[in-house]
Amino acid sequence: TATGRLGFQVSSLRTGHLLYTVRPRGFRGGRSLGTPSHGIAITPDGSEVDVLDVPNGYVHAYDVRGLPARAPRLIANIRLRPDMRGRETPCGGDCGRAGWLQPSLDGRRLFVGDDGDVIDLRTHRVAAVLPALRSSRYLFELDWRGRRAVATSGR
């Protein structure tokens, strides 16, 4: 993602050349802490890229399995329930809702920091809202088997 740009760009790591610029159709840009699409995540299997759209209150999901030969293809525009308005409370410094996206380790869910939505990545619908995520962009997953931690993730 880039400052002042709604959407994302795809570049070649090998050549450094820009391959694609992807903007969600039908949505206006705008500035949100400088980067309207601050949150971006790729699913653990590498098949999907999810991009936050702070000004419009959406997550845009793209199929990226055809890269680099084929441009990312829109799968869904997912409306956030609480949306990204307001400020984190309590505030510990930078309090605007910049948002972060993080897929679950199993690739079934997408967590939206600064908003609280949990998106089901099979149906591309909001499955739940976690109020604790509404006022935090710092999230991680910790999976347990009995009393033993077996996996963790972080942004």
PDB file of C-alpha atoms in Angstrom:
ATOM      1  CA  THR A   1       0.000   0.000   0.000  1.00  0.00           C
ATOM      2  CA  ALA A   2       1.131   3.597  -0.419  1.00  0.00           C
ATOM      3  CA  THR A   3       0.533   6.956   1.219  1.00  0.00           C
ATOM      4  CA  GLY A   4      -2.442   8.744  -0.343  1.00  0.00           C
ATOM      5  CA  ARG A   5      -3.489   5.716  -2.456  1.00  0.00           C
ATOM      6  CA  LEU A   6      -6.649   3.665  -2.054  1.00  0.00           C
ATOM      7  CA  GLY A   7      -5.774   0.124  -3.089  1.00  0.00           C
ATOM      8  CA  PHE A   8      -2.376  -1.489  -3.580  1.00  0.00           C
ATOM      9  CA  GLN A   9       0.401  -2.089  -6.056  1.00  0.00           C
ATOM     10  CA  VAL A  10       2.108  -5.302  -7.113  1.00  0.00           C
ATOM     11  CA  SER A  11       5.801  -5.234  -7.975  1.00  0.00           C
ATOM     12  CA  SER A  12       8.279  -7.867  -9.068  1.00  0.00           C
ATOM     13  CA  LEU A  13      10.776  -8.725  -6.347  1.00  0.00           C
ATOM     14  CA  ARG A  14      13.153  -9.974  -9.034  1.00  0.00           C
ATOM     15  CA  THR A  15      13.152  -6.886 -11.294  1.00  0.00           C
ATOM     16  CA  GLY A  16      11.735  -4.197  -9.000  1.00  0.00           C
ATOM     17  CA  HIS A  17       9.272  -3.174 -11.737  1.00  0.00           C
ATOM     18  CA  LEU A  18       5.682  -2.219 -11.010  1.00  0.00           C
ATOM     19  CA  LEU A  19       3.348  -4.880 -12.423  1.00  0.00           C
ATOM     20  CA  TYR A  20      -0.146  -3.779 -11.383  1.00  0.00           C
ATOM     21  CA  THR A  21      -1.933  -0.930  -9.632  1.00  0.00           C
ATOM     22  CA  VAL A  22      -5.175  -2.154  -8.084  1.00  0.00           C
ATOM     23  CA  ARG A  23      -7.911   0.275  -7.012  1.00  0.00           C
ATOM     24  CA  PRO A  24     -11.315  -0.832  -5.742  1.00  0.00           C
ATOM     25  CA  ARG A  25     -13.857   0.185  -8.399  1.00  0.00           C
ATOM     26  CA  GLY A  26     -16.705   2.409  -7.327  1.00  0.00           C
ATOM     27  CA  PHE A  27     -14.985   3.606  -4.162  1.00  0.00           C
ATOM     28  CA  ARG A  28     -13.536   7.049  -3.541  1.00  0.00           C
ATOM     29  CA  GLY A  29     -10.134   7.536  -2.036  1.00  0.00           C
ATOM     30  CA  GLY A  30      -9.411   9.866   0.771  1.00  0.00           C
ATOM     31  CA  ARG A  31      -6.826  10.225   3.411  1.00  0.00           C
ATOM     32  CA  SER A  32      -6.874   8.374   6.652  1.00  0.00           C
ATOM     33  CA  LEU A  33      -3.721   9.003   8.623  1.00  0.00           C
ATOM     34  CA  GLY A  34      -2.095   9.401   5.193  1.00  0.00           C
ATOM     35  CA  THR A  35      -2.777   5.881   3.921  1.00  0.00           C
ATOM     36  CA  PRO A  36      -6.412   4.914   3.236  1.00  0.00           C
ATOM     37  CA  SER A  37      -5.451   1.260   2.655  1.00  0.00           C
ATOM     38  CA  HIS A  38      -3.079   0.962   5.609  1.00  0.00           C
ATOM     39  CA  GLY A  39      -4.013  -2.634   6.435  1.00  0.00           C
ATOM     40  CA  ILE A  40      -3.102  -5.370   3.950  1.00  0.00           C
ATOM     41  CA  ALA A  41      -2.752  -9.121   4.461  1.00  0.00           C
ATOM     42  CA  ILE A  42      -2.135 -12.245   2.433  1.00  0.00           C
ATOM     43  CA  THR A  43      -3.776 -15.524   3.425  1.00  0.00           C
ATOM     44  CA  PRO A  44      -1.476 -18.298   4.681  1.00  0.00           C
ATOM     45  CA  ASP A  45      -1.936 -20.267   1.438  1.00  0.00           C
ATOM     46  CA  GLY A  46      -0.988 -17.205  -0.660  1.00  0.00           C
ATOM     47  CA  SER A  47      -4.190 -17.243  -2.714  1.00  0.00           C
ATOM     48  CA  GLU A  48      -5.868 -14.064  -1.456  1.00  0.00           C
ATOM     49  CA  VAL A  49      -4.897 -10.505  -0.596  1.00  0.00           C
ATOM     50  CA  ASP A  50      -7.205  -8.499   1.660  1.00  0.00           C
ATOM     51  CA  VAL A  51      -6.926  -4.706   1.706  1.00  0.00           C
ATOM     52  CA  LEU A  52      -8.465  -2.310   4.193  1.00  0.00           C
ATOM     53  CA  ASP A  53     -10.404   0.707   2.912  1.00  0.00           C
ATOM     54  CA  VAL A  54     -10.552   3.051   5.914  1.00  0.00           C
ATOM     55  CA  PRO A  55     -12.456   6.004   4.331  1.00  0.00           C
ATOM     56  CA  ASN A  56     -15.290   3.806   3.043  1.00  0.00           C
ATOM     57  CA  GLY A  57     -15.391   1.215   5.856  1.00  0.00           C
ATOM     58  CA  TYR A  58     -14.663  -1.884   3.733  1.00  0.00           C
ATOM     59  CA  VAL A  59     -12.226  -4.720   3.254  1.00  0.00           C
ATOM     60  CA  HIS A  60     -11.622  -5.610  -0.400  1.00  0.00           C
ATOM     61  CA  ALA A  61     -10.646  -9.236  -1.121  1.00  0.00           C
ATOM     62  CA  TYR A  62      -8.617 -10.196  -4.218  1.00  0.00           C
ATOM     63  CA  ASP A  63      -7.666 -13.522  -5.776  1.00  0.00           C
ATOM     64  CA  VAL A  64      -3.918 -13.372  -6.500  1.00  0.00           C
ATOM     65  CA  ARG A  65      -3.355 -16.944  -7.690  1.00  0.00           C
ATOM     66  CA  GLY A  66      -2.627 -15.796 -11.249  1.00  0.00           C
ATOM     67  CA  LEU A  67       0.298 -13.522 -10.361  1.00  0.00           C
ATOM     68  CA  PRO A  68       2.476 -12.438 -12.037  1.00  0.00           C
ATOM     69  CA  ALA A  69       0.827 -13.337 -15.366  1.00  0.00           C
ATOM     70  CA  ARG A  70      -2.668 -12.163 -14.375  1.00  0.00           C
ATOM     71  CA  ALA A  71      -3.693  -9.090 -12.379  1.00  0.00           C
ATOM     72  CA  PRO A  72      -5.379  -9.573  -8.986  1.00  0.00           C
ATOM     73  CA  ARG A  73      -9.107 -10.304  -9.411  1.00  0.00           C
ATOM     74  CA  LEU A  74     -11.738  -8.861  -7.028  1.00  0.00           C
ATOM     75  CA  ILE A  75     -13.526 -11.513  -4.985  1.00  0.00           C
ATOM     76  CA  ALA A  76     -15.613  -9.385  -2.608  1.00  0.00           C
ATOM     77  CA  ASN A  77     -16.178  -5.957  -1.078  1.00  0.00           C
ATOM     78  CA  ILE A  78     -16.925  -6.591   2.601  1.00  0.00           C
ATOM     79  CA  ARG A  79     -18.691  -3.819   4.542  1.00  0.00           C
ATOM     80  CA  LEU A  80     -17.338  -3.412   8.069  1.00  0.00           C
ATOM     81  CA  ARG A  81     -19.970  -3.294  10.805  1.00  0.00           C
ATOM     82  CA  PRO A  82     -18.597  -0.718  13.261  1.00  0.00           C
ATOM     83  CA  ASP A  83     -16.556   0.990  10.462  1.00  0.00           C
ATOM     84  CA  MET A  84     -13.336   2.891  11.018  1.00  0.00           C
ATOM     85  CA  ARG A  85     -14.710   6.172  12.419  1.00  0.00           C
ATOM     86  CA  GLY A  86     -13.665   7.629  15.718  1.00  0.00           C
ATOM     87  CA  ARG A  87     -10.593   7.161  17.860  1.00  0.00           C
ATOM     88  CA  GLU A  88      -9.168   4.374  19.969  1.00  0.00           C
ATOM     89  CA  THR A  89     -10.115   4.626  23.654  1.00  0.00           C
ATOM     90  CA  PRO A  90      -8.263   4.583  25.890  1.00  0.00           C
ATOM     91  CA  CYS A  91      -5.599   6.303  23.847  1.00  0.00           C
ATOM     92  CA  GLY A  92      -1.917   5.586  24.356  1.00  0.00           C
ATOM     93  CA  GLY A  93      -0.491   7.880  21.673  1.00  0.00           C
ATOM     94  CA  ASP A  94      -1.487   7.528  18.012  1.00  0.00           C
ATOM     95  CA  CYS A  95      -5.243   7.165  18.465  1.00  0.00           C
ATOM     96  CA  GLY A  96      -6.686   7.439  14.962  1.00  0.00           C
ATOM     97  CA  ARG A  97      -8.080   4.254  13.478  1.00  0.00           C
ATOM     98  CA  ALA A  98      -5.425   3.202  10.965  1.00  0.00           C
ATOM     99  CA  GLY A  99      -6.450  -0.446  11.028  1.00  0.00           C
ATOM    100  CA  TRP A 100      -4.494  -3.640  10.608  1.00  0.00           C
ATOM    101  CA  LEU A 101      -5.518  -6.897   9.016  1.00  0.00           C
ATOM    102  CA  GLN A 102      -4.398 -10.308  10.172  1.00  0.00           C
ATOM    103  CA  PRO A 103      -5.536 -13.704   8.895  1.00  0.00           C
ATOM    104  CA  SER A 104      -5.876 -16.548  11.365  1.00  0.00           C
ATOM    105  CA  LEU A 105      -3.153 -19.184  11.249  1.00  0.00           C
ATOM    106  CA  ASP A 106      -5.556 -21.659   9.632  1.00  0.00           C
ATOM    107  CA  GLY A 107      -6.624 -19.105   6.993  1.00  0.00           C
ATOM    108  CA  ARG A 108     -10.313 -19.302   7.878  1.00  0.00           C
ATOM    109  CA  ARG A 109     -10.755 -15.844   9.440  1.00  0.00           C
ATOM    110  CA  LEU A 110      -9.501 -12.296   8.994  1.00  0.00           C
ATOM    111  CA  PHE A 111      -9.261 -10.026  12.036  1.00  0.00           C
ATOM    112  CA  VAL A 112      -9.676  -6.256  11.536  1.00  0.00           C
ATOM    113  CA  GLY A 113      -7.773  -4.235  14.146  1.00  0.00           C
ATOM    114  CA  ASP A 114      -9.134  -0.795  15.112  1.00  0.00           C
ATOM    115  CA  ASP A 115     -12.559  -2.034  13.978  1.00  0.00           C
ATOM    116  CA  GLY A 116     -13.295  -5.379  15.641  1.00  0.00           C
ATOM    117  CA  ASP A 117     -14.762  -7.331  12.736  1.00  0.00           C
ATOM    118  CA  VAL A 118     -13.901 -10.991  12.212  1.00  0.00           C
ATOM    119  CA  ILE A 119     -14.434 -11.945   8.571  1.00  0.00           C
ATOM    120  CA  ASP A 120     -15.090 -15.515   7.443  1.00  0.00           C
ATOM    121  CA  LEU A 121     -12.715 -15.916   4.485  1.00  0.00           C
ATOM    122  CA  ARG A 122     -14.798 -18.680   2.863  1.00  0.00           C
ATOM    123  CA  THR A 123     -18.013 -16.656   2.699  1.00  0.00           C
ATOM    124  CA  HIS A 124     -16.386 -13.188   2.764  1.00  0.00           C
ATOM    125  CA  ARG A 125     -18.915 -12.010   5.343  1.00  0.00           C
ATOM    126  CA  VAL A 126     -18.553 -10.581   8.825  1.00  0.00           C
ATOM    127  CA  ALA A 127     -18.918 -13.537  11.201  1.00  0.00           C
ATOM    128  CA  ALA A 128     -18.425 -11.716  14.510  1.00  0.00           C
ATOM    129  CA  VAL A 129     -17.321  -8.479  16.138  1.00  0.00           C
ATOM    130  CA  LEU A 130     -14.707  -8.518  18.908  1.00  0.00           C
ATOM    131  CA  PRO A 131     -15.116  -5.299  20.933  1.00  0.00           C
ATOM    132  CA  ALA A 132     -11.546  -5.526  22.299  1.00  0.00           C
ATOM    133  CA  LEU A 133     -10.202  -5.136  18.740  1.00  0.00           C
ATOM    134  CA  ARG A 134     -12.215  -1.934  18.271  1.00  0.00           C
ATOM    135  CA  SER A 135      -9.667  -0.009  20.309  1.00  0.00           C
ATOM    136  CA  SER A 136      -6.497  -1.796  19.300  1.00  0.00           C
ATOM    137  CA  ARG A 137      -4.522  -2.520  16.159  1.00  0.00           C
ATOM    138  CA  TYR A 138      -2.124  -4.778  18.032  1.00  0.00           C
ATOM    139  CA  LEU A 139      -3.264  -8.339  17.727  1.00  0.00           C
ATOM    140  CA  PHE A 140      -1.891 -11.854  17.676  1.00  0.00           C
ATOM    141  CA  GLU A 141      -3.235 -15.373  17.701  1.00  0.00           C
ATOM    142  CA  LEU A 142      -2.123 -17.944  20.249  1.00  0.00           C
ATOM    143  CA  ASP A 143      -3.288 -21.526  19.686  1.00  0.00           C
ATOM    144  CA  TRP A 144      -3.339 -23.994  22.563  1.00  0.00           C
ATOM    145  CA  ARG A 145      -3.399 -27.776  22.736  1.00  0.00           C
ATOM    146  CA  GLY A 146      -4.366 -28.553  26.300  1.00  0.00           C
ATOM    147  CA  ARG A 147      -2.078 -26.443  28.501  1.00  0.00           C
ATOM    148  CA  ARG A 148       0.617 -26.062  25.853  1.00  0.00           C
ATOM    149  CA  ALA A 149       0.939 -23.180  23.393  1.00  0.00           C
ATOM    150  CA  VAL A 150       1.492 -24.738  19.948  1.00  0.00           C
ATOM    151  CA  ALA A 151       1.383 -21.812  17.501  1.00  0.00           C
ATOM    152  CA  THR A 152       1.413 -18.043  17.486  1.00  0.00           C
ATOM    153  CA  SER A 153       1.237 -15.222  14.976  1.00  0.00           C
ATOM    154  CA  GLY A 154       1.622 -11.486  15.045  1.00  0.00           C
ATOM    155  CA  ARG A 155       1.275  -8.553  12.811  1.00  0.00           C
TER     156      ARG A 155
END
